[in-house]
XYZ file of C-alpha atoms in Angstrom:
394
model
C 0.000 0.000 0.000
C 1.326 3.453 -0.915
C 1.758 6.082 1.772
C -1.135 8.367 0.746
C -3.565 5.471 0.784
C -2.161 4.369 4.136
C -2.749 7.845 5.586
C -6.325 7.630 4.350
C -6.890 4.197 5.904
C -5.446 5.398 9.196
C -7.982 8.248 9.206
C -5.348 10.967 9.178
C -6.475 13.068 6.223
C -9.191 15.628 6.907
C -9.029 18.036 3.938
C -6.802 18.544 0.899
C -6.647 21.266 -1.740
C -5.735 19.226 -4.843
C -6.015 15.546 -4.085
C -4.567 13.979 -7.239
C -1.538 16.280 -7.251
C -0.955 15.709 -3.528
C -1.359 11.942 -3.908
C 1.212 11.864 -6.723
C 3.727 14.010 -4.833
C 3.490 12.063 -1.582
C 3.488 8.605 -3.172
C 6.440 9.572 -5.369
C 8.486 10.974 -2.475
C 8.336 14.451 -4.002
C 6.612 16.293 -1.168
C 8.741 18.893 0.596
C 6.244 19.756 3.273
C 6.244 21.892 6.366
C 4.445 21.880 9.682
C 4.731 24.885 11.986
C 5.233 24.715 15.757
C 4.781 27.921 17.743
C 6.957 27.837 20.901
C 4.209 28.501 23.446
C 5.956 26.399 26.137
C 9.324 24.783 26.807
C 8.076 21.326 25.823
C 6.032 19.791 23.049
C 2.744 18.191 24.058
C 0.887 15.028 23.124
C -1.030 17.261 20.706
C 2.208 17.947 18.785
C 2.984 14.232 18.872
C 0.420 13.510 16.181
C 2.129 15.945 13.790
C 5.546 14.444 14.567
C 4.257 10.939 13.816
C 2.893 12.153 10.480
C 6.243 13.733 9.611
C 8.027 10.511 10.512
C 5.698 8.411 8.324
C 6.187 10.706 5.344
C 9.954 10.871 5.805
C 10.111 7.060 5.905
C 8.290 7.098 2.545
C 10.971 9.336 0.990
C 9.409 12.781 1.447
C 11.239 15.739 3.007
C 9.916 17.340 6.210
C 10.546 20.999 6.913
C 10.091 21.710 10.616
C 9.186 25.363 11.063
C 9.775 26.797 14.519
C 7.610 29.849 15.154
C 10.252 32.113 16.636
C 8.603 34.997 14.772
C 4.896 34.082 14.871
C 5.409 33.336 18.581
C 5.533 37.112 19.071
C 1.900 37.275 17.916
C 0.168 34.042 18.937
C -2.219 31.926 16.895
C -5.883 32.799 17.670
C -7.170 29.501 16.213
C -9.463 27.640 18.595
C -9.102 30.245 21.348
C -11.567 32.547 23.097
C -8.853 34.712 24.694
C -5.529 36.186 23.635
C -2.331 34.272 24.358
C 0.104 35.645 26.918
C 2.886 37.721 25.395
C 6.286 36.029 25.693
C 9.684 37.693 25.945
C 12.227 37.166 23.127
C 14.381 35.171 25.565
C 11.513 32.824 26.406
C 10.677 32.314 22.734
C 14.290 31.440 21.883
C 14.553 29.069 24.860
C 11.326 27.291 23.918
C 12.484 26.907 20.304
C 15.702 25.269 21.524
C 13.703 22.854 23.698
C 11.414 21.947 20.786
C 14.368 21.223 18.514
C 15.934 18.791 21.003
C 12.675 16.872 21.406
C 12.005 16.730 17.664
C 15.366 15.095 17.032
C 13.985 11.935 18.694
C 11.430 11.543 15.904
C 12.755 13.246 12.776
C 16.098 12.657 11.047
C 17.784 15.994 10.348
C 20.862 16.584 8.243
C 22.116 16.663 4.674
C 19.477 15.220 2.376
C 17.123 14.637 5.309
C 14.728 16.866 7.246
C 15.227 20.629 7.412
C 14.645 22.862 10.411
C 13.865 26.546 9.974
C 12.835 29.389 12.273
C 10.530 32.081 10.933
C 12.189 34.618 13.219
C 14.957 34.637 10.593
C 12.684 36.418 8.106
C 9.607 37.739 9.932
C 11.578 39.863 12.409
C 13.422 41.539 9.535
C 10.301 42.550 7.613
C 9.555 46.218 7.012
C 5.906 46.776 7.868
C 5.119 49.077 4.939
C 6.854 46.732 2.503
C 4.876 43.796 3.911
C 1.589 45.681 3.493
C 2.418 46.481 -0.116
C 3.801 43.060 -1.032
C 1.458 40.765 0.903
C -1.427 42.813 2.305
C -2.701 43.635 -1.150
C -3.312 39.900 -1.741
C -5.844 39.638 1.124
C -9.360 40.983 1.571
C -10.619 41.764 5.061
C -14.021 40.280 4.208
C -12.505 36.865 3.442
C -10.263 36.989 6.487
C -13.164 37.697 8.842
C -15.065 34.706 7.470
C -12.198 32.416 8.449
C -13.029 29.807 11.104
C -9.857 30.603 13.048
C -11.170 34.090 13.911
C -14.813 33.336 14.728
C -14.380 32.429 18.406
C -12.142 35.419 19.032
C -14.588 37.833 17.383
C -17.083 37.299 20.208
C -14.738 38.639 22.878
C -12.711 40.943 20.671
C -10.041 40.044 18.131
C -6.941 42.168 18.578
C -5.285 43.696 15.524
C -2.125 41.866 16.621
C -3.850 38.474 16.251
C -5.592 39.571 13.053
C -2.164 39.661 11.408
C -1.450 36.014 12.226
C -3.001 34.653 9.036
C -0.848 36.983 6.934
C 2.278 35.904 8.817
C 1.502 32.205 8.342
C 0.767 32.739 4.662
C 4.044 34.625 4.269
C 5.873 31.707 5.905
C 4.634 29.327 3.221
C 5.547 31.834 0.501
C 9.057 32.293 1.942
C 9.612 28.536 2.349
C 8.368 27.951 -1.184
C 10.714 30.559 -2.648
C 13.795 29.761 -0.551
C 13.481 26.074 0.366
C 11.411 24.651 -2.488
C 8.639 23.753 -0.033
C 5.531 22.696 -1.982
C 3.110 21.534 0.688
C 1.827 22.508 4.119
C 0.301 20.220 6.747
C -1.562 21.120 9.915
C -4.550 20.375 12.103
C -7.985 20.864 10.559
C -8.436 24.005 12.678
C -5.693 25.570 10.521
C -7.492 25.239 7.198
C -8.176 28.954 6.625
C -4.592 29.964 7.379
C -3.237 27.237 5.111
C -5.476 28.211 2.197
C -4.226 31.764 2.600
C -0.681 30.495 2.062
C -1.500 28.537 -1.086
C -3.365 31.518 -2.562
C -0.516 33.914 -1.752
C 1.970 31.675 -3.580
C -0.299 31.406 -6.609
C -0.861 35.166 -6.755
C 2.790 36.074 -6.235
C 4.491 33.380 -8.331
C 1.881 31.698 -10.506
C 3.011 28.336 -9.055
C 0.843 25.719 -7.417
C 1.300 24.859 -3.761
C -0.774 22.450 -1.731
C -2.292 22.092 1.706
C -3.527 19.088 3.636
C -4.979 18.995 7.138
C -4.949 16.070 9.525
C -7.890 15.089 11.678
C -7.620 16.351 15.234
C -7.639 13.279 17.440
C -10.419 13.066 20.053
C -11.983 16.161 18.483
C -15.349 14.383 18.428
C -15.507 14.846 22.199
C -14.853 18.572 21.863
C -11.297 18.424 23.110
C -7.898 18.288 21.516
C -5.494 15.493 22.117
C -3.132 15.928 25.003
C -5.411 17.821 27.377
C -6.353 16.542 30.821
C -7.994 18.024 33.884
C -4.521 19.080 35.035
C -3.551 20.696 31.717
C -1.335 19.481 28.914
C 0.331 16.101 28.593
C 3.964 16.959 27.905
C 6.616 14.994 26.034
C 9.229 16.186 28.552
C 9.265 13.609 31.350
C 10.180 16.332 33.862
C 6.782 17.921 33.187
C 4.725 14.741 32.640
C 6.298 11.627 34.135
C 6.711 8.551 31.932
C 4.155 6.766 34.114
C 1.599 9.582 33.751
C 2.214 9.695 30.003
C 1.565 5.937 29.812
C -1.535 6.272 31.979
C -2.957 9.058 29.821
C -3.050 6.706 26.839
C -4.045 3.718 28.977
C -7.162 5.667 29.998
C -8.278 6.714 26.514
C -12.026 6.178 26.045
C -13.205 2.808 24.736
C -14.599 4.378 21.560
C -11.328 6.199 20.812
C -8.700 3.520 21.387
C -8.681 2.023 17.880
C -8.664 5.483 16.319
C -5.576 6.318 18.367
C -3.876 3.042 17.429
C -4.485 3.721 13.734
C -3.389 7.332 13.771
C -0.443 7.272 16.144
C 1.224 3.856 16.246
C 3.392 2.293 13.576
C 1.696 -1.092 13.951
C 1.021 -2.432 10.407
C -2.538 -1.950 9.210
C -2.952 -5.705 8.725
C -2.362 -6.263 12.455
C -4.676 -3.391 13.353
C -7.451 -4.892 11.224
C -7.091 -8.143 13.179
C -7.277 -6.211 16.478
C -10.540 -4.634 15.323
C -12.039 -8.124 15.237
C -11.198 -8.808 18.875
C -14.008 -9.403 21.332
C -15.048 -6.418 23.475
C -13.648 -8.195 26.518
C -10.133 -7.429 25.181
C -10.535 -3.634 25.304
C -7.961 -3.264 28.090
C -5.462 -5.269 26.061
C -5.899 -2.780 23.222
C -5.359 0.110 25.612
C -2.183 -1.460 26.972
C -0.850 -1.871 23.432
C -1.633 1.763 22.637
C -0.051 3.080 25.835
C 3.061 0.927 25.486
C 3.647 1.736 21.800
C 3.323 5.497 22.273
C 5.397 5.573 25.454
C 8.081 3.564 23.640
C 8.115 6.084 20.782
C 8.517 9.056 23.112
C 10.583 7.671 26.004
C 12.146 4.434 24.765
C 11.299 0.770 25.259
C 12.915 0.354 28.700
C 10.939 3.208 30.270
C 7.772 2.091 28.525
C 8.146 -1.408 29.981
C 8.686 0.029 33.462
C 5.610 2.259 33.181
C 3.550 -0.716 32.053
C 4.763 -2.770 35.008
C 3.896 0.055 37.406
C 0.442 0.455 35.905
C -0.303 -3.244 36.187
C 0.791 -3.254 39.823
C -1.426 -0.260 40.550
C -4.444 -2.204 39.353
C -3.718 -5.378 41.250
C -1.487 -7.191 38.806
C 2.191 -8.063 38.686
C 4.851 -5.350 38.702
C 6.183 -2.401 40.686
C 4.202 0.660 41.640
C 5.513 4.151 40.824
C 7.327 5.574 43.848
C 7.781 9.030 45.378
C 10.414 9.925 47.952
C 9.316 12.264 50.750
C 11.238 13.727 53.700
C 10.459 12.028 57.028
C 9.415 15.282 58.723
C 6.411 15.358 56.363
C 5.118 11.985 57.534
C 1.420 12.811 57.930
C -1.084 12.440 55.134
C -1.629 16.061 54.005
C 2.065 17.087 53.742
C 2.867 13.754 52.079
C 0.117 14.237 49.473
C 1.541 17.658 48.583
C 5.234 16.666 48.726
C 4.583 13.636 46.506
C 2.769 15.790 43.940
C -0.495 13.908 44.408
C -2.242 17.127 45.437
C -1.323 20.683 44.491
C -1.985 22.227 47.915
C -2.887 21.485 51.525
C -6.396 22.736 50.805
C -6.889 20.323 47.924
C -5.524 17.441 50.025
C -7.884 18.288 52.904
C -10.908 18.478 50.582
C -10.098 15.140 48.940
C -9.784 13.441 52.335
C -13.091 14.926 53.496
C -14.746 13.753 50.252
C -13.407 10.202 50.652
C -11.074 10.471 47.664
C -7.867 9.266 49.374
C -7.075 5.691 50.369
C -3.989 4.672 52.369
C -3.123 1.057 51.601
C -6.592 -0.536 51.759
C -8.396 1.960 54.025
C -10.150 5.230 53.268
C -8.433 8.132 54.995
C -10.755 10.065 57.332
C -8.172 11.638 59.665
C -6.389 14.677 58.154
C -3.448 13.924 60.480
C -3.163 10.227 59.610
C 0.477 9.022 59.791
C 2.234 7.675 56.701
C 5.024 5.073 56.849
C 7.695 4.220 54.323
C 6.276 1.604 51.940
C 2.660 2.780 52.298
C 0.646 3.088 49.093
C -1.575 6.114 48.570
C -4.502 5.861 46.154
C -6.144 8.999 44.767
C -9.393 7.933 43.158
C -9.107 5.022 40.729
C -6.183 6.208 38.610
C -3.386 7.501 40.868
C -1.469 4.925 42.940
C 1.849 5.938 44.524
C 4.184 4.047 46.838
C 5.777 6.367 49.423
C 9.404 6.189 50.504
C 10.382 8.281 53.534
C 13.922 9.608 53.986
């Protein structure tokens, strides 16, 4: 099966501009495509992971990825899918975040001569003269069309800043610059980026007379009104110092029953023939599917050894074989509330107290009712049904 058809079968393709041309380019290894990553934090998230997997698949099929770091667009902030304006970051923060992104991407994408390319739009956007940009690029856009774009609709309700209004023009200029200077002929992104991506293809056609193409990928878990990688606590990070390997594993282990096969298709590199066999499994094997998903994705991000350890810890937490995840806490914090906070199980004393009063904390096999209950080294604390931590006192 050729790569374009495989992407279709895995459910990755949402929209394309010129399907036959895109199919021919991708299947022939002639796509030089870019995906942009704005450095809004110092780590990529599980949401970025889907884009990285797509880049890896296409590179394995002979196509050339162009990773675009948004060192310039990061000064503005993408309004897509937001009801409020992003916080303004300092130049130092933007540069630091770009450096962090690059290090993480090197785990997935092969960079170097004849391989993937990495670019930073700060190299051209920060040098632009505003009047020249208005004359060269602004004349190619109509305000009426821009305001109809999906990426602006949510922001219009609360007030779209002129700063954010320029984002579409900046993203379109990126594609134009990459096309002219890198030979980039295709742009990929999430299906919430469609308007911005069309703006780029139209700008290239108007300025050069050449064709350029855009393809969006389906946002995973979007059917539930949420983007991949979000939890009650916030984002699921690829940096294990921000989201532990165990928590990363557990995030995927707890994917909804109706979503697990979609995730396996879109994100793992398990051959489609094996996935089709898994789809025939009896419903009683749903947890086996979830374990496969969690293990495969944790292995991709953190390596096989850490994935195996996380799987062992998860099995132990739910009464099976293996070792529970452990937290080390100072001995002078050996009562339940300080231990909950020191171990990162609760964010504050107040949260710990409320959970105890609501019956949400179990110590070994007993519900905790005393807010001053002592904790010993080797005790296991359970927070609800999903958090299980063995405590070591020092």
